[in-house]
PDB file of C-alpha atoms in Angstrom:
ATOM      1  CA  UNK N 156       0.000   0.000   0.000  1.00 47.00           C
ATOM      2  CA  UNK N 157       0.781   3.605   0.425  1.00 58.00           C
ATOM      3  CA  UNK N 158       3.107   4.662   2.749  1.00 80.00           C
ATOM      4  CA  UNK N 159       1.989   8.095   5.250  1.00 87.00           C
ATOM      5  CA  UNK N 160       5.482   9.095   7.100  1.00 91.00           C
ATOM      6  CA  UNK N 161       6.016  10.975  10.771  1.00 93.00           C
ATOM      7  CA  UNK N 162       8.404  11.547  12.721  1.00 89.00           C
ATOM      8  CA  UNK N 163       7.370   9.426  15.986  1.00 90.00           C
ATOM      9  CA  UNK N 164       8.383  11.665  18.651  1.00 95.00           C
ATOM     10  CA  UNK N 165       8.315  15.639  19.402  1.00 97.00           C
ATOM     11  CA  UNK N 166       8.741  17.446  22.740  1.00 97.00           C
ATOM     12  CA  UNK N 167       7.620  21.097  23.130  1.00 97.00           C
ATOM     13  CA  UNK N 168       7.732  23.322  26.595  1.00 97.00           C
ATOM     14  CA  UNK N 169       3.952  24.133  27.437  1.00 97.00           C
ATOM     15  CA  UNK N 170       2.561  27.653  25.926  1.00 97.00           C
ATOM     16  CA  UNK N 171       4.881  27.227  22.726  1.00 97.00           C
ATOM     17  CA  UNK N 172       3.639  26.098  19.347  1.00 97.00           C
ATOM     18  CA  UNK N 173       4.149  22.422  18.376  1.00 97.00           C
ATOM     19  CA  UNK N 174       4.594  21.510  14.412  1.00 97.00           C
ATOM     20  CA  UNK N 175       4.007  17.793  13.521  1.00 98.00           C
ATOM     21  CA  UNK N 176       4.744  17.210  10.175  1.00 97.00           C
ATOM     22  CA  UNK N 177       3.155  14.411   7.619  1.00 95.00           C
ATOM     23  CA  UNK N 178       4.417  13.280   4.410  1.00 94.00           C
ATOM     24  CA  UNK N 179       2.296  11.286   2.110  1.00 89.00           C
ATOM     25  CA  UNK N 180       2.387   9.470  -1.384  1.00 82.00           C
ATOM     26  CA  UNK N 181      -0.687   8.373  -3.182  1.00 75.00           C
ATOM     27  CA  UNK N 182      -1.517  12.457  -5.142  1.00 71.00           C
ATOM     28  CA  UNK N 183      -4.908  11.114  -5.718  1.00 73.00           C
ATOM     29  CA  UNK N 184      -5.700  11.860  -2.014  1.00 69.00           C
ATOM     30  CA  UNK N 185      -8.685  13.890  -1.819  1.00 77.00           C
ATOM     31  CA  UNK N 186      -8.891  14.314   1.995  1.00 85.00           C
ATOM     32  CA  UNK N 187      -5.929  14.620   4.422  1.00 90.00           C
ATOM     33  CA  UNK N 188      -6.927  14.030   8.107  1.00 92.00           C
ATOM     34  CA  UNK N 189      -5.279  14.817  11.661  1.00 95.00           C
ATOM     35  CA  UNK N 190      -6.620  12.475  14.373  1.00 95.00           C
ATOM     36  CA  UNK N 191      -5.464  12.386  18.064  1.00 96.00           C
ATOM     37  CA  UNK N 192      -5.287   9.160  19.972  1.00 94.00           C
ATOM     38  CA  UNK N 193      -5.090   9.877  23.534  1.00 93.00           C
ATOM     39  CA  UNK N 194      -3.590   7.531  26.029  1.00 87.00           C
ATOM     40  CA  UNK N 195      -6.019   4.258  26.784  1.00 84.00           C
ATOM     41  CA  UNK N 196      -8.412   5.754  23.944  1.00 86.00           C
ATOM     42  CA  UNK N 197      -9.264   5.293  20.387  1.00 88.00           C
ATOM     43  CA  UNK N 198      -8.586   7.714  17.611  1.00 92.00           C
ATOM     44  CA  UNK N 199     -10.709  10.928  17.260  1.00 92.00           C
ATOM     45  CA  UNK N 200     -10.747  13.174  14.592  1.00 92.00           C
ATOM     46  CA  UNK N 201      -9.316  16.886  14.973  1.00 94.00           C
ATOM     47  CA  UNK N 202      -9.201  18.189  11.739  1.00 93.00           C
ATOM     48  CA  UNK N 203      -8.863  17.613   7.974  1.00 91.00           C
ATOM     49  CA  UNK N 204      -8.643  19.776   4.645  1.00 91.00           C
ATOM     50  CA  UNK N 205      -9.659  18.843   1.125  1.00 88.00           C
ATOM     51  CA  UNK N 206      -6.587  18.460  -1.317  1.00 84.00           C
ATOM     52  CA  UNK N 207      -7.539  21.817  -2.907  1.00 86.00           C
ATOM     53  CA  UNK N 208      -7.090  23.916  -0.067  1.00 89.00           C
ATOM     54  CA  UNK N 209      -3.331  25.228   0.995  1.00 92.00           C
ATOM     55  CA  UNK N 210      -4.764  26.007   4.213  1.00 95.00           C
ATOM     56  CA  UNK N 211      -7.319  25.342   7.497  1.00 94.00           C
ATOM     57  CA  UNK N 212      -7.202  27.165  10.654  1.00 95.00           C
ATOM     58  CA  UNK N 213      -9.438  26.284  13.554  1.00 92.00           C
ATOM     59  CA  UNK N 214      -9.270  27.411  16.774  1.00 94.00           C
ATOM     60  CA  UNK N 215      -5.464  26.739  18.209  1.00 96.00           C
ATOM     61  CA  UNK N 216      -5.160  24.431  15.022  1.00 96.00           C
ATOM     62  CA  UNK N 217      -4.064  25.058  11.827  1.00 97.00           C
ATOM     63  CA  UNK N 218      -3.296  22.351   8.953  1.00 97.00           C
ATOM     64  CA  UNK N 219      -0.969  23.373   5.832  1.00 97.00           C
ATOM     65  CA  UNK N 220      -1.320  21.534   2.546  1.00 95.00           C
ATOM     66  CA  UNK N 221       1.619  21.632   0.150  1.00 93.00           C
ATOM     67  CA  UNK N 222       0.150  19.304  -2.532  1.00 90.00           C
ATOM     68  CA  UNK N 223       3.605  19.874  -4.845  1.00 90.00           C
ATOM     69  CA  UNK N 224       6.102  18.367  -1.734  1.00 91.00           C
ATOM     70  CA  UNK N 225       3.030  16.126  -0.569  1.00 91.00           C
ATOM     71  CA  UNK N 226       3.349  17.559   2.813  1.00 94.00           C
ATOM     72  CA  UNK N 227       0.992  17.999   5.173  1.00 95.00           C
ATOM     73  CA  UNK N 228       1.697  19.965   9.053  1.00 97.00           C
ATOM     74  CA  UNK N 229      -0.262  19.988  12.113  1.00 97.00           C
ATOM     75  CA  UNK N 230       0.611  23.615  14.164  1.00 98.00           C
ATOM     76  CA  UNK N 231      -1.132  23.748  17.569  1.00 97.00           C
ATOM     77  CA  UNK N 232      -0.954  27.442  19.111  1.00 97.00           C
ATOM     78  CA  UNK N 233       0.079  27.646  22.761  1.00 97.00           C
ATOM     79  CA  UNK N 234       0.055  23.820  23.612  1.00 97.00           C
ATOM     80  CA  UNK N 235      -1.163  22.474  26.689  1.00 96.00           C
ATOM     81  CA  UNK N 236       0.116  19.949  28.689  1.00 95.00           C
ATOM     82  CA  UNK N 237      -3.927  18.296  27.400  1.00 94.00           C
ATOM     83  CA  UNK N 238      -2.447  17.966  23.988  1.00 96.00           C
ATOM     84  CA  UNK N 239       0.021  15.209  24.974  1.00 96.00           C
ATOM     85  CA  UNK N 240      -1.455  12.394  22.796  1.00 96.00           C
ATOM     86  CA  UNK N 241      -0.233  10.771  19.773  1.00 95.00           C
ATOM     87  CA  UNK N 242      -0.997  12.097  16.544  1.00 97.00           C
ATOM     88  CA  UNK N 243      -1.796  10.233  13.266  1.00 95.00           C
ATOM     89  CA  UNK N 244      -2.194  11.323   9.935  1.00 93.00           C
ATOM     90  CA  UNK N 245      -4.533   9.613   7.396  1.00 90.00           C
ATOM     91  CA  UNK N 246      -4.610  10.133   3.566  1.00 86.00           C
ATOM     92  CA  UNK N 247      -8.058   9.253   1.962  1.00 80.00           C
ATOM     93  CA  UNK N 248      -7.027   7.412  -1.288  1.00 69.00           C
ATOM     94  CA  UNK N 249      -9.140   7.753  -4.264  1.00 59.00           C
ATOM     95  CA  UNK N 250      -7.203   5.000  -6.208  1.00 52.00           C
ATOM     96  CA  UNK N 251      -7.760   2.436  -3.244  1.00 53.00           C
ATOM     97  CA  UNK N 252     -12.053   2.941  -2.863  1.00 54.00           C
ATOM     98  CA  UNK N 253     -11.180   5.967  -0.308  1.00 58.00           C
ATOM     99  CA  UNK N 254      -9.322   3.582   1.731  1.00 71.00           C
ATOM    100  CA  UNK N 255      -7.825   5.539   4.774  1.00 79.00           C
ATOM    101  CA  UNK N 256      -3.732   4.920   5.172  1.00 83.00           C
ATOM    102  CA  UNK N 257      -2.777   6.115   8.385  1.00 88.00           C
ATOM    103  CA  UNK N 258       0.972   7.180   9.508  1.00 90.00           C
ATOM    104  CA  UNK N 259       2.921   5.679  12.507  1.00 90.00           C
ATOM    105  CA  UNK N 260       1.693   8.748  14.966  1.00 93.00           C
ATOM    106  CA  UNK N 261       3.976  11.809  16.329  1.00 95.00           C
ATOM    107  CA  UNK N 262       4.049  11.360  20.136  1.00 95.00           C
ATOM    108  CA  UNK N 263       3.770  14.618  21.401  1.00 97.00           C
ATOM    109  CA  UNK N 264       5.082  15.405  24.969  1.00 97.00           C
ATOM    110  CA  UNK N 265       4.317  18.548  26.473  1.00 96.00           C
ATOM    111  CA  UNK N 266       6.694  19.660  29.295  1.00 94.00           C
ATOM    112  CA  UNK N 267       5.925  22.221  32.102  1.00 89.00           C
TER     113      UNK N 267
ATOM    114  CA  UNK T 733     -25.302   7.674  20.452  1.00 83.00           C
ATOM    115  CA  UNK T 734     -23.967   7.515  17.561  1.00 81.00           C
ATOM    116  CA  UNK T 735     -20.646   4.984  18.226  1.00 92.00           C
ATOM    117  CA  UNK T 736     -18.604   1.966  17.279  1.00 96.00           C
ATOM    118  CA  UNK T 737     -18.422  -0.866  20.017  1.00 96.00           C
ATOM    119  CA  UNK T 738     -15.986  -3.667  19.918  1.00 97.00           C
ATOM    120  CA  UNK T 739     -16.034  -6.824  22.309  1.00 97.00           C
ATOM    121  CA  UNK T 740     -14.206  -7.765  24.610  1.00 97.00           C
ATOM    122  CA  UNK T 741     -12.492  -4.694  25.409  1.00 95.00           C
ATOM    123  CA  UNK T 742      -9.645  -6.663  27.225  1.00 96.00           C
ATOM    124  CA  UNK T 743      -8.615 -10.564  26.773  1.00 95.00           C
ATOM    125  CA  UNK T 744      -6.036 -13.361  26.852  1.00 96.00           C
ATOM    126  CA  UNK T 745      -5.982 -16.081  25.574  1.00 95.00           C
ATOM    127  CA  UNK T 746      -3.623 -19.161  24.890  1.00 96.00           C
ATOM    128  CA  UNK T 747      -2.121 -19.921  21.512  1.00 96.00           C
ATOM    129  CA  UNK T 748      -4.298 -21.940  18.662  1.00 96.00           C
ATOM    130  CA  UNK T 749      -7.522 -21.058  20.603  1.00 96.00           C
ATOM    131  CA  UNK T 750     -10.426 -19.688  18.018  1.00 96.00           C
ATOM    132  CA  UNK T 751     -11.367 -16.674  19.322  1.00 96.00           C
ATOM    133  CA  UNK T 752     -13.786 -13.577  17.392  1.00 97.00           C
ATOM    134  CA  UNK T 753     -13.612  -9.446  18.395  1.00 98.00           C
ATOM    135  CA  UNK T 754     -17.440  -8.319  17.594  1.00 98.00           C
ATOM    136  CA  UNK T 755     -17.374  -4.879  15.933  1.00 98.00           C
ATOM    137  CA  UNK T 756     -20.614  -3.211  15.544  1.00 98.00           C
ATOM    138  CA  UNK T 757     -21.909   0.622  14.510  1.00 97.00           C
ATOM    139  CA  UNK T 758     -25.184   2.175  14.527  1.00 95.00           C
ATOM    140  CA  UNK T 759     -24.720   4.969  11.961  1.00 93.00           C
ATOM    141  CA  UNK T 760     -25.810   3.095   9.244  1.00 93.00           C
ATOM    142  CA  UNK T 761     -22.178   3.239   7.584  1.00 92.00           C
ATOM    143  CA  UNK T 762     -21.427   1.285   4.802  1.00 90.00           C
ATOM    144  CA  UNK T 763     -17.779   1.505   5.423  1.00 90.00           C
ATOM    145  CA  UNK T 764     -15.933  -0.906   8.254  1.00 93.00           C
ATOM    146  CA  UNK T 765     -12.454  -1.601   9.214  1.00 93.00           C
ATOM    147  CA  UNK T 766     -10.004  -3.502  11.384  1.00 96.00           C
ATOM    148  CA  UNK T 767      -6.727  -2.034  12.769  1.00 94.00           C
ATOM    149  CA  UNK T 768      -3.798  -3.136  14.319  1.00 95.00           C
ATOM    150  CA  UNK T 769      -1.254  -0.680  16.774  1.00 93.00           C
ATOM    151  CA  UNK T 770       1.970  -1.855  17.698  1.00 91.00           C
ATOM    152  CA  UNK T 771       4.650   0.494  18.823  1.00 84.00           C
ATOM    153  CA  UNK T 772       6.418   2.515  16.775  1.00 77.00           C
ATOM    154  CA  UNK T 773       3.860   1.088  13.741  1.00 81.00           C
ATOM    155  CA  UNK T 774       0.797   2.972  14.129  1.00 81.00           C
ATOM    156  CA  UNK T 775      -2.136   1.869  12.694  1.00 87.00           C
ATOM    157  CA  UNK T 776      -2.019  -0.912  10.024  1.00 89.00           C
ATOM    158  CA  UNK T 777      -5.070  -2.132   8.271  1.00 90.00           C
ATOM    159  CA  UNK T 778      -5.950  -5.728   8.899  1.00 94.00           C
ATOM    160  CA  UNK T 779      -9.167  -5.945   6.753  1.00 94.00           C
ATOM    161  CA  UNK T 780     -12.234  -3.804   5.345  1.00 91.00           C
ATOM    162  CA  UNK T 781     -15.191  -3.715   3.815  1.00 92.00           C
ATOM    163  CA  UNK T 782     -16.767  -1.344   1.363  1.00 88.00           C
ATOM    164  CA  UNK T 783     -20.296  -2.609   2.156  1.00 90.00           C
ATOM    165  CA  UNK T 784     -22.027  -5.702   2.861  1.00 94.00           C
ATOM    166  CA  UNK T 785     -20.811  -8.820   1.471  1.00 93.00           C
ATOM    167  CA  UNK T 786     -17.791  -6.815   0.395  1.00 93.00           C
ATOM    168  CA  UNK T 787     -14.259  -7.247   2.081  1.00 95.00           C
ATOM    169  CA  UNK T 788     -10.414  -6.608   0.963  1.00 92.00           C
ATOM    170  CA  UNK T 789      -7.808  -7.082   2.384  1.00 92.00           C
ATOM    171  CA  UNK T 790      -5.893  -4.733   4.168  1.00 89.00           C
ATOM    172  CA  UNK T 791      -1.329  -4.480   4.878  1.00 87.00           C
ATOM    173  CA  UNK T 792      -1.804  -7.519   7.281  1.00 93.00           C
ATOM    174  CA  UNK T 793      -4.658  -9.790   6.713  1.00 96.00           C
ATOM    175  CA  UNK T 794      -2.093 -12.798   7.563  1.00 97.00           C
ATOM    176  CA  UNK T 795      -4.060 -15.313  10.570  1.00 97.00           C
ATOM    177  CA  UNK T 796      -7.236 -13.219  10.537  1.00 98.00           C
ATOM    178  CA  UNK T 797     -10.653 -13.313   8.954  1.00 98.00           C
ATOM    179  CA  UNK T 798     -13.976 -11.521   8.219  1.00 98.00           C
ATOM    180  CA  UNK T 799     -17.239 -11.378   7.381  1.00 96.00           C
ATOM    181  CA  UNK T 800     -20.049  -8.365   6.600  1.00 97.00           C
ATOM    182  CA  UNK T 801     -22.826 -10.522   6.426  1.00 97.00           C
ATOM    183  CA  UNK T 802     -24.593  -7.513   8.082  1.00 96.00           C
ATOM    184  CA  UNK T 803     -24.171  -3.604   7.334  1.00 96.00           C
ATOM    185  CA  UNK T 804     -23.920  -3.032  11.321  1.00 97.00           C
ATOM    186  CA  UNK T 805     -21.318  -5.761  12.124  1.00 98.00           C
ATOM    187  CA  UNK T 806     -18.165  -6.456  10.964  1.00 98.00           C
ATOM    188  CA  UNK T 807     -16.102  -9.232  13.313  1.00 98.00           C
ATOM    189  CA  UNK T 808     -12.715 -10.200  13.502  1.00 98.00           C
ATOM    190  CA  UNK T 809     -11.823 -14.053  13.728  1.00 98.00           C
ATOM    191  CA  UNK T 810      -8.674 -15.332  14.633  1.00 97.00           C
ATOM    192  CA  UNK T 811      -8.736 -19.095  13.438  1.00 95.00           C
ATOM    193  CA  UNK T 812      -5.655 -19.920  15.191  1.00 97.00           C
ATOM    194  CA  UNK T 813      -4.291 -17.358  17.425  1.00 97.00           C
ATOM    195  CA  UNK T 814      -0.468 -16.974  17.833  1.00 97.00           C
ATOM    196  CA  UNK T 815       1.874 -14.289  19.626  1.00 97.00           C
ATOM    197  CA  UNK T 816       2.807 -12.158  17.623  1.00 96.00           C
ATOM    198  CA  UNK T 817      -1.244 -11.485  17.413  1.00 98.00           C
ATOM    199  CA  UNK T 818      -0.980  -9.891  20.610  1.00 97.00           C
ATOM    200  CA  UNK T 819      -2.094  -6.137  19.856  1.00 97.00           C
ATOM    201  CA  UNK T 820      -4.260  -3.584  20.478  1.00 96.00           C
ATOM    202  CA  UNK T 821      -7.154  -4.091  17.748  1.00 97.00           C
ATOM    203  CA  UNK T 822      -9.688  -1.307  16.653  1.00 96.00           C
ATOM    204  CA  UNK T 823     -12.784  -1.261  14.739  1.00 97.00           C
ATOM    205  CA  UNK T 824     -13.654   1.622  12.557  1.00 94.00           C
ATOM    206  CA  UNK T 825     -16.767   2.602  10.482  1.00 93.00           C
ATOM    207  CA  UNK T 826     -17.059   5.687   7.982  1.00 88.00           C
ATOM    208  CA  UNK T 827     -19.914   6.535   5.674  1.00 80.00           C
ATOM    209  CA  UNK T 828     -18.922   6.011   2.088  1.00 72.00           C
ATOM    210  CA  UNK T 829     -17.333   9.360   0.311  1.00 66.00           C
ATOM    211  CA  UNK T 830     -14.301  11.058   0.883  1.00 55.00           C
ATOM    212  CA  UNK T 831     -14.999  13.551   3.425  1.00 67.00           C
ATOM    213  CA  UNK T 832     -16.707  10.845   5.517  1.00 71.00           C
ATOM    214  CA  UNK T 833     -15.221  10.886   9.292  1.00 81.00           C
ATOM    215  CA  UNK T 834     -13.696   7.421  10.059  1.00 87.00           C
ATOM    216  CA  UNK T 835     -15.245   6.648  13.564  1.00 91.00           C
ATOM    217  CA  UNK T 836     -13.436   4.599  15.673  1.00 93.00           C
ATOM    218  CA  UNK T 837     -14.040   1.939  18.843  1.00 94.00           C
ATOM    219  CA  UNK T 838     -12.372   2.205  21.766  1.00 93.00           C
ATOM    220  CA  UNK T 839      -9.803  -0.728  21.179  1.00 95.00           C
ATOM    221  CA  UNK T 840      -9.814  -4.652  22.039  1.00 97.00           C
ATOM    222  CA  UNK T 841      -6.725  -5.528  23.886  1.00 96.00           C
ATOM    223  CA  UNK T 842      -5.215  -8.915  23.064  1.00 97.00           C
ATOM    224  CA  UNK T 843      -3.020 -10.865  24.702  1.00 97.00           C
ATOM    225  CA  UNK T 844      -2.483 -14.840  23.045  1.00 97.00           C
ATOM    226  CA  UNK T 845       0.376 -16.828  25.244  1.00 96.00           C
TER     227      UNK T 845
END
C-alpha cells in the first residue's frame, strides 16, 4: 500500500507552538486528516482539509497543505500539557475505494 | 449515540484457541475496518469492507478473517491465534465518500500466550 510518514516523537515546553509534520504518497488523495489518539483511547478526529485547499485554521489548530512536496503539518498554538497524545495522519485514497492509510503517529510530549 | 463498540475490550488467551472481536456501529455506515497498533507502527489495516458482502484485504490480513454478512457488524476471527497477534485491535466505520469521518471503537486488547 501507500506509505503516510512521521516523525514518531516531538517534545515542546507548554505555551509554545508544536509543528508535527506528515508526508504522504498516493496524489490522488482527496482528503488529508489529523486524528489524536489519547492515552487508553481510540482515535478521534481533529481536523482535515480537502486536497484543494493550501490552508485550514481552527481554533489553536491550523493544517498546511503543500500538494507539490506532498506535505501535510499539524501547528497547535500555545500547547497544553492536554495535547500530549499521539498524533496520526490519514490520507483518503481515491485510487484504493477511499481507503484511509494512516501514519505511525507523532508522540507529542508537552513539558511544564 | 452515535458509536462503534468492539467486544471484549480486554482478553487473553492461549495460543491456537479460536477466538472472534465483535465490531458493531449504529450509523448506518457502509464503510468498516479492522486495525492493528503496535509500537512505533501505528495503525495498520488488517481488513475492510466497502459494504455488505464486500471485504479486501488490508497491509496484514495474515491469521485473521472476516465477514459483513450484516451492514452493522463487521467481526474479527482469529482461526488460530499466535503471539505475535498480541495487539491492540480497533474497529472503525465511515460513511462512504471522501470527506466521511472514520469513527473509531475504543480498542480490544489482546493478549495470546
Amino acid at each position: 500500500g501507500e506509505d503516510v510518514e512521521q516523525s514518531l516523537f516531538l517534545s515542546v515546553r507548554e505555551g509554545d507552538s508544536s509543528v508535527i509534520n506528515c508526508t504522504y504518497t498516493d496524489s490522488s488523495s482527496t482528503y488529508l486528516y489529523w486524528y489524536k489518539q489519547e492515552p487508553g483511547a481510540g482515535l478521534q478526529l481533529l481536523t482535515y482539509i480537502f486536497s484543494n485547499m493550501d490552508m485550514k485554521q481552527d481554533q489553536r489548530l491550523t493544517v498546511l497543505l503543500n500538494k507539490k512536496d506532498k506535505h501535510l503539518s499539524l501547528r497547535i498554538a500555545d500547547t497544553q500539557t492536554g495535547d500530549s497524545a499521539i498524533y496520526f495522519c490519514a490520507e483518503s485514497m481515491v485510487n484504493y475505494g477511499q481507503n484511509f492509510v494512516f501514519g505511525p503517529g507523532t508522540r507529542l510530549s508537552v513539558l511544564p | 449515540e452515535a458509536q462503534v463498540t468492539q467486544n471484549p475490550r480486554y482478553l487473553i488467551t492461549v495460543t491456537g484457541k479460536k477466538l472472534t472481536v465483535t465490531c458493531s456501529q449504529n450509523m448506518n455506515h457502509e464503510y468498516m475496518s479492522w486495525y492493528r497498533q503496535d509500537p512505533g507502527l501505528g495503525l495498520r489495516q488488517i481488513y475492510y469492507s466497502m459494504n455488505v458482502e464486500v471485504t479486501d484485504k488490508g497491509d496484514v490480513p495474515e491469521g485473521y478473517k472476516v465477514s459483513r454478512k450484516e451492514k452493522r457488524n463487521f467481526p474479527l476471527i482469529l482461526e488460530s491465534p499466535s503471539p505475535n497477534q498480541t495487539s491492540l485491535y480497533f474497529c472503525a466505520s465511515r460513511l462512504q465518500g471522501a470527506s466521511g469521518e472514520l469513527f473509531f471503537g475504543e480498542g480490544s486488547r489482546l493478549t495470546v500466550l
